[in-house]
CSV table of C-alpha atoms and ligand atoms in Angstrom, one decimal:
chain,number,residue,atom,x,y,z
A,27,MET,CA,21.6,-23.2,2.3
A,28,HIS,CA,19.2,-21.1,4.3
A,29,ALA,CA,17.8,-24.0,6.2
A,30,SER,CA,21.4,-25.2,7.0
A,31,ARG,CA,22.3,-21.8,8.4
A,32,VAL,CA,19.3,-21.7,10.6
A,33,PHE,CA,20.1,-25.1,11.9
A,34,THR,CA,23.7,-24.0,12.7
A,35,LEU,CA,22.4,-20.9,14.6
A,36,ILE,CA,20.0,-23.0,16.6
A,37,ALA,CA,22.6,-25.6,17.4
A,38,THR,CA,25.0,-22.9,18.5
A,39,ALA,CA,22.4,-21.3,20.7
A,40,ALA,CA,21.5,-24.6,22.3
A,41,LEU,CA,25.2,-25.4,22.9
A,42,THR,CA,25.8,-22.0,24.5
A,43,LEU,CA,22.9,-22.4,26.8
A,44,ASN,CA,24.0,-25.9,27.7
A,45,THR,CA,27.6,-25.1,28.6
A,46,ALA,CA,27.2,-21.5,30.0
A,47,SER,CA,24.0,-22.0,32.0
A,48,ALA,CA,24.6,-21.0,35.5
A,49,TRP,CA,22.3,-19.9,38.2
A,50,ALA,CA,23.1,-16.8,40.1
A,51,SER,CA,22.4,-18.5,43.4
A,52,GLU,CA,23.9,-21.8,42.8
A,53,THR,CA,26.2,-23.4,45.3
A,54,VAL,CA,29.5,-24.8,43.9
A,55,LEU,CA,31.3,-27.7,45.6
A,56,HIS,CA,34.7,-29.0,44.6
A,57,VAL,CA,35.9,-32.6,44.5
A,58,HIS,CA,39.7,-33.3,44.1
A,59,PRO,CA,41.7,-36.6,44.3
A,60,GLY,CA,43.7,-34.9,47.1
A,61,GLY,CA,40.5,-33.8,48.9
A,62,ASP,CA,39.0,-34.9,52.1
A,63,ASP,CA,35.3,-35.7,52.7
A,64,ARG,CA,35.5,-34.1,56.1
A,65,TRP,CA,36.1,-30.7,54.4
A,66,SER,CA,33.4,-28.4,53.2
A,67,GLY,CA,34.1,-28.7,49.5
A,68,ARG,CA,33.8,-24.9,49.1
A,69,LEU,CA,37.5,-24.5,48.2
A,70,GLU,CA,39.0,-25.7,45.0
A,71,THR,CA,42.3,-26.5,46.8
A,72,PRO,CA,43.2,-27.1,50.4
A,73,ASN,CA,43.8,-24.0,52.5
A,74,ALA,CA,47.2,-23.2,53.9
A,75,GLU,CA,46.3,-24.5,57.4
A,76,GLY,CA,45.0,-27.8,55.9
A,77,THR,CA,41.7,-27.4,57.8
A,78,ASP,CA,39.4,-27.0,54.7
A,79,GLY,CA,39.4,-27.8,51.0
A,80,PRO,CA,37.8,-29.9,48.4
A,81,LEU,CA,35.9,-33.1,49.0
A,82,ALA,CA,37.4,-36.5,47.9
A,83,SER,CA,34.6,-38.5,46.5
A,84,LEU,CA,31.2,-38.5,44.8
A,85,THR,CA,29.6,-39.9,47.9
A,86,GLY,CA,31.3,-37.2,50.0
A,87,ALA,CA,29.8,-34.6,47.6
A,88,ARG,CA,26.4,-36.2,47.9
A,89,ASP,CA,26.6,-36.0,51.7
A,90,ALA,CA,27.8,-32.4,51.6
A,91,VAL,CA,24.7,-31.5,49.5
A,92,ARG,CA,22.5,-33.3,52.0
A,93,ARG,CA,24.0,-31.2,54.8
A,94,LEU,CA,23.5,-28.0,53.0
A,95,LYS,CA,19.9,-28.9,52.2
A,96,ALA,CA,19.4,-29.7,55.9
A,97,ALA,CA,20.8,-26.3,56.7
A,98,GLY,CA,18.2,-24.7,54.5
A,99,GLN,CA,20.0,-24.3,51.1
A,100,ALA,CA,17.7,-25.1,48.2
A,101,GLY,CA,20.3,-25.2,45.4
A,102,PRO,CA,21.0,-25.4,42.6
A,103,PHE,CA,24.1,-27.4,43.4
A,104,ARG,CA,27.0,-27.7,41.0
A,105,ILE,CA,29.7,-30.3,42.0
A,106,ARG,CA,32.9,-29.6,40.0
A,107,ILE,CA,35.2,-32.6,39.9
A,108,ALA,CA,38.9,-32.1,39.2
A,109,PRO,CA,40.6,-34.5,36.7
A,110,GLY,CA,42.6,-37.5,38.1
A,111,GLU,CA,41.9,-41.0,39.3
A,112,TYR,CA,39.5,-41.7,42.1
A,113,ALA,CA,39.2,-45.0,43.8
A,114,LEU,CA,35.5,-46.1,43.8
A,115,ARG,CA,35.1,-48.5,46.8
A,116,GLU,CA,31.3,-48.4,46.7
A,117,PRO,CA,28.7,-47.2,44.2
A,118,LEU,CA,27.4,-43.6,44.4
A,119,VAL,CA,23.8,-44.2,45.7
A,120,LEU,CA,21.4,-41.3,44.9
A,121,GLU,CA,18.1,-41.3,46.8
A,122,PRO,CA,15.1,-39.1,46.2
A,123,GLN,CA,16.5,-36.7,48.8
A,124,ASP,CA,19.6,-36.3,46.6
A,125,GLY,CA,17.7,-35.0,43.6
A,126,GLY,CA,16.9,-31.4,42.6
A,127,THR,CA,14.1,-29.5,40.9
A,128,ALA,CA,13.7,-28.0,37.5
A,129,ASP,CA,14.8,-24.7,38.9
A,130,ALA,CA,17.4,-26.1,41.3
A,131,PRO,CA,19.1,-29.1,39.8
A,132,VAL,CA,22.1,-31.1,41.2
A,133,ILE,CA,24.9,-31.3,38.7
A,134,TYR,CA,28.0,-33.5,39.0
A,135,GLU,CA,30.4,-32.5,36.3
A,136,ALA,CA,34.0,-32.5,35.2
A,137,ALA,CA,35.8,-29.3,36.2
A,138,GLY,CA,37.5,-29.1,32.8
A,139,PRO,CA,37.8,-30.9,29.5
A,140,GLU,CA,39.7,-33.9,30.9
A,141,LYS,CA,37.5,-36.6,32.3
A,142,PRO,CA,37.9,-37.5,36.0
A,143,ARG,CA,38.3,-41.3,36.2
A,144,PHE,CA,36.4,-43.2,38.8
A,145,SER,CA,37.9,-46.7,39.0
A,146,GLY,CA,36.0,-49.5,40.5
A,147,GLY,CA,39.1,-51.7,40.2
A,148,ARG,CA,41.7,-52.8,42.6
A,149,ARG,CA,45.4,-53.3,41.7
A,150,ILE,CA,46.6,-56.8,42.0
A,151,THR,CA,50.2,-57.0,43.2
A,152,GLY,CA,52.6,-59.6,44.7
A,153,TRP,CA,53.1,-61.6,41.6
A,154,THR,CA,55.5,-64.6,41.5
A,155,ARG,CA,56.7,-66.3,38.3
A,156,GLN,CA,56.3,-70.0,38.6
A,157,ALA,CA,58.5,-72.7,37.0
A,158,ASP,CA,55.9,-73.4,34.4
A,159,GLY,CA,55.9,-69.8,33.2
A,160,LEU,CA,52.6,-68.9,34.8
A,161,TRP,CA,52.4,-66.0,37.2
A,162,THR,CA,50.5,-66.3,40.4
A,163,ALA,CA,49.3,-63.7,43.0
A,164,PRO,CA,47.7,-64.4,46.4
A,165,ILE,CA,44.4,-62.7,47.0
A,166,PRO,CA,43.5,-63.2,50.7
A,167,GLU,CA,40.0,-61.5,50.3
A,168,VAL,CA,39.1,-64.3,47.8
A,169,ALA,CA,40.3,-67.0,50.2
A,170,ASP,CA,38.2,-65.5,53.0
A,171,GLY,CA,35.2,-65.2,50.8
A,172,THR,CA,34.8,-61.4,50.8
A,173,TRP,CA,35.8,-60.8,47.1
A,174,TYR,CA,35.5,-62.6,43.9
A,175,PHE,CA,35.8,-61.3,40.3
A,176,GLU,CA,35.1,-62.4,36.8
A,177,GLN,CA,37.1,-59.9,34.8
A,178,LEU,CA,40.8,-58.9,34.8
A,179,TRP,CA,42.8,-56.2,32.9
A,180,VAL,CA,46.5,-56.4,32.3
A,181,ASN,CA,48.1,-53.0,31.4
A,182,GLY,CA,44.6,-51.8,30.5
A,183,LYS,CA,43.9,-54.7,28.2
A,184,ARG,CA,41.2,-57.2,29.1
A,185,ALA,CA,42.6,-60.6,29.8
A,186,VAL,CA,40.7,-63.8,28.8
A,187,ARG,CA,39.0,-65.8,31.5
A,188,ALA,CA,40.4,-69.3,31.0
A,189,ARG,CA,38.2,-71.1,28.4
A,190,SER,CA,38.1,-74.1,26.3
A,191,PRO,CA,38.4,-74.4,23.4
A,192,ASN,CA,40.6,-71.4,23.0
A,193,LYS,CA,39.0,-70.5,19.7
A,194,PHE,CA,35.7,-71.3,18.2
A,195,TYR,CA,33.4,-73.8,19.9
A,196,TYR,CA,32.4,-77.2,21.0
A,197,TYR,CA,29.1,-78.7,19.8
A,198,VAL,CA,26.2,-80.1,21.7
A,199,GLN,CA,25.7,-83.8,20.7
A,200,ARG,CA,22.2,-84.1,22.0
A,201,LYS,CA,19.9,-82.1,24.1
A,202,MET,CA,18.7,-84.2,27.2
A,203,ASP,CA,15.4,-83.1,28.6
A,204,HIS,CA,15.5,-86.2,30.9
A,205,TYR,CA,17.8,-89.2,31.4
A,206,LEU,CA,18.6,-92.0,33.9
A,207,ASP,CA,21.3,-90.8,36.3
A,208,SER,CA,24.2,-93.2,36.1
A,209,SER,CA,25.0,-93.3,39.7
A,210,SER,CA,21.5,-93.4,41.2
A,211,GLY,CA,19.6,-95.1,38.4
A,212,GLN,CA,16.9,-92.4,39.0
A,213,ALA,CA,15.1,-90.6,36.2
A,214,VAL,CA,16.0,-87.0,36.2
A,215,GLU,CA,14.1,-84.2,34.4
A,216,THR,CA,16.3,-81.6,32.9
A,217,VAL,CA,14.2,-79.7,30.4
A,218,ASN,CA,16.3,-77.2,28.6
A,219,ARG,CA,19.2,-77.5,31.0
A,220,ALA,CA,21.2,-80.6,30.0
A,221,PHE,CA,23.0,-82.0,27.0
A,222,GLN,CA,25.3,-84.8,26.0
A,223,ALA,CA,28.8,-83.7,25.1
A,224,ARG,CA,31.6,-85.3,23.3
A,225,PRO,CA,33.5,-87.1,26.1
A,226,GLU,CA,36.9,-85.5,25.1
A,227,ASP,CA,35.4,-82.0,25.3
A,228,ILE,CA,34.3,-82.2,28.9
A,229,ALA,CA,37.1,-84.6,30.1
A,230,PRO,CA,38.8,-81.8,32.3
A,231,LEU,CA,35.5,-81.3,34.1
A,232,CYS,CA,35.2,-84.9,35.2
A,233,ASP,CA,37.9,-84.3,37.8
A,234,LEU,CA,36.1,-81.4,39.4
A,235,SER,CA,33.6,-81.4,42.2
A,236,GLY,CA,32.0,-79.0,44.6
A,237,ARG,CA,32.7,-75.3,44.1
A,238,ALA,CA,35.3,-75.9,41.4
A,239,LEU,CA,32.6,-77.6,39.3
A,240,SER,CA,29.8,-75.2,40.0
A,241,ASP,CA,32.1,-72.3,39.1
A,242,VAL,CA,32.5,-73.6,35.6
A,243,THR,CA,30.5,-71.5,33.2
A,244,LEU,CA,28.8,-72.9,30.1
A,245,VAL,CA,28.5,-70.2,27.4
A,246,THR,CA,25.8,-71.4,24.9
A,247,TYR,CA,25.5,-69.7,21.5
A,248,HIS,CA,22.0,-69.4,20.2
A,249,SER,CA,20.9,-68.0,16.9
A,250,TRP,CA,21.2,-64.3,17.9
A,251,GLU,CA,22.5,-64.3,21.4
A,252,ALA,CA,24.6,-66.2,23.9
A,253,SER,CA,23.7,-67.3,27.4
A,254,ARG,CA,25.8,-68.1,30.5
A,255,SER,CA,25.0,-70.9,32.8
A,256,ARG,CA,26.6,-72.5,35.9
A,257,VAL,CA,27.3,-76.2,35.8
A,258,ALA,CA,25.2,-78.2,38.2
A,259,SER,CA,26.5,-81.7,37.6
A,260,ILE,CA,28.3,-84.0,35.2
A,261,ASP,CA,27.1,-87.5,34.5
A,262,ARG,CA,30.6,-88.8,33.7
A,263,SER,CA,29.7,-92.2,32.2
A,264,GLN,CA,27.2,-90.6,29.8
A,265,SER,CA,29.0,-87.3,29.2
A,266,ILE,CA,25.9,-85.4,30.2
A,267,VAL,CA,26.3,-81.8,31.4
A,268,ALA,CA,23.5,-80.3,33.4
A,269,VAL,CA,23.3,-76.7,34.4
A,270,THR,CA,21.5,-75.0,37.3
A,271,ALA,CA,18.7,-73.4,35.5
A,272,PRO,CA,16.9,-73.8,32.1
A,273,ILE,CA,18.9,-72.2,29.2
A,274,PRO,CA,16.7,-69.5,27.6
A,275,TRP,CA,15.5,-69.2,24.1
A,276,GLY,CA,15.3,-72.5,22.1
A,277,PHE,CA,18.2,-74.3,23.6
A,278,ALA,CA,19.7,-76.6,21.0
A,279,TYR,CA,17.0,-75.6,18.6
A,280,TRP,CA,19.5,-76.5,15.9
A,281,GLY,CA,20.3,-79.8,17.4
A,282,PRO,CA,24.0,-80.9,17.2
A,283,ASN,CA,24.9,-77.6,15.6
A,284,CYS,CA,24.4,-75.8,18.9
A,285,ARG,CA,27.7,-74.3,19.8
A,286,TYR,CA,29.2,-73.7,23.3
A,287,HIS,CA,32.4,-73.1,25.2
A,288,LEU,CA,33.4,-73.7,28.8
A,289,GLU,CA,35.2,-71.3,31.0
A,290,ASN,CA,36.6,-70.7,34.4
A,291,PHE,CA,38.4,-73.9,35.4
A,292,ARG,CA,42.1,-74.5,36.0
A,293,ALA,CA,42.7,-76.9,33.1
A,294,ALA,CA,41.4,-74.3,30.6
A,295,LEU,CA,44.4,-72.1,31.4
A,296,ASP,CA,46.6,-73.0,28.5
A,297,GLU,CA,47.1,-70.0,26.3
A,298,PRO,CA,48.8,-66.6,26.6
A,299,GLY,CA,46.4,-63.9,27.9
A,300,GLU,CA,44.3,-66.3,29.9
A,301,TRP,CA,43.7,-66.1,33.7
A,302,PHE,CA,42.0,-68.2,36.4
A,303,LEU,CA,41.1,-67.4,39.9
A,304,ASP,CA,40.6,-70.3,42.4
A,305,ARG,CA,38.5,-70.1,45.5
A,306,GLN,CA,41.6,-70.7,47.6
A,307,GLY,CA,42.7,-67.2,46.7
A,308,THR,CA,45.3,-67.8,44.0
A,309,LEU,CA,45.1,-65.8,40.8
A,310,TYR,CA,46.9,-67.5,37.8
A,311,TYR,CA,47.9,-65.6,34.7
A,312,TYR,CA,49.5,-66.9,31.5
A,313,PRO,CA,51.5,-63.9,30.2
A,314,ARG,CA,51.3,-62.7,26.7
A,315,PRO,CA,54.7,-62.2,24.9
A,316,GLY,CA,56.6,-59.4,26.5
A,317,GLU,CA,54.5,-59.1,29.6
A,318,ASP,CA,56.3,-58.9,32.9
A,319,LEU,CA,53.8,-59.2,35.8
A,320,ALA,CA,56.3,-57.8,38.2
A,321,SER,CA,55.8,-54.4,36.6
A,322,ALA,CA,52.5,-54.7,34.8
A,323,GLU,CA,49.4,-52.9,36.0
A,324,VAL,CA,46.9,-55.6,36.8
A,325,THR,CA,43.4,-54.6,37.8
A,326,ALA,CA,40.3,-56.5,38.9
A,327,PRO,CA,36.9,-55.0,39.5
A,328,ALA,CA,35.9,-54.6,43.1
A,329,VAL,CA,32.6,-52.9,42.6
A,330,SER,CA,29.8,-54.2,40.4
A,331,GLU,CA,27.8,-51.0,40.2
A,332,PHE,CA,29.0,-47.4,39.7
A,333,VAL,CA,25.9,-45.2,40.2
A,334,ILE,CA,22.6,-46.3,41.6
A,335,ALA,CA,19.5,-44.1,41.3
A,336,ALA,CA,17.6,-45.5,44.2
A,337,GLY,CA,14.1,-44.2,43.8
A,338,LYS,CA,11.1,-45.3,45.8
A,339,PRO,CA,8.6,-46.1,43.1
A,340,ASP,CA,6.1,-47.6,45.7
A,341,GLU,CA,6.0,-44.2,47.4
A,342,GLY,CA,6.0,-42.3,44.1
A,343,GLN,CA,9.4,-40.8,44.9
A,344,TRP,CA,12.1,-40.5,42.2
A,345,VAL,CA,15.6,-39.3,41.8
A,346,GLU,CA,15.0,-36.3,39.6
A,347,HIS,CA,17.0,-33.4,38.1
A,348,VAL,CA,20.4,-34.9,38.7
A,349,THR,CA,23.0,-34.6,36.0
A,350,LEU,CA,26.3,-36.5,35.7
A,351,ARG,CA,28.5,-35.0,33.0
A,352,GLY,CA,31.9,-35.7,31.6
A,353,LEU,CA,32.8,-38.4,34.1
A,354,SER,CA,34.5,-41.7,33.3
A,355,PHE,CA,33.7,-44.9,35.2
A,356,GLU,CA,36.0,-47.8,34.6
A,357,TYR,CA,37.0,-51.3,35.9
A,358,GLY,CA,33.6,-52.4,37.2
B,15,CA,CA1,42.3,-72.1,27.3
């Protein structure tokens, strides 16, 4: 009883210190979805003239702190971020110069109990329903090679990248560490990166070549983990699949019980909830019951990283005394 009360008291004291800690000399900056990174960030809302107000982004806040430091301010710095959704077009990159000290930390935190949401996703619009029931949307950035993504959300629910089989697995027939290539007659060495499949399982891949084939992903299930590999080649007459790099762990250690599935090719798009993106810039989606893509919120990730602490270990410089608190990062 006594011990429990002491623990409660200590916990309360620690919590109070944690939430109410403030430095008399700290500089507070504000970030708001309606802000502007050209403003000072010293105001919580824009002034009447519209000449100053909160900042608009984490990177804008980082740069404001840099400017203040350059002007001689030592911190601490507290960046208070208003709730709402913020588009994250690039990761927040923190360098050693963006860090603080034990006495003058840099804190990025939610301004209130509601988490500000930083979305690395981009909305996909312009959907058209096709005669076969699939929906398609053109994505010019994919066609011109400046964007490609491997995940998709429809109304906040993760869609399934087209895969075969739709449930459960295919089974490796035989691991092939070397074989005679059917077309060249040459012996090829493929230690831990090729196997013989059942012909019917890989039949859809036999029509693919070039980028469409190398985009196919082989997901291999080992005893405790799964690995993802890109297909390098198919020997059609022998039903041998080779991938670009050795599959880790003891690939096919269990012989013909080794499970796998294939994903990311057009023929695999055959079940509600699946999607496929071709390199010509067409996104295909097979709707789930009740889904109308004309009004659905479809999001694909446009950033692969949210926050990068870019220290310089070779120079013994680190990103130190920076806190991110109460922020939500999504769609990356
Ligand atoms: Ca499928």
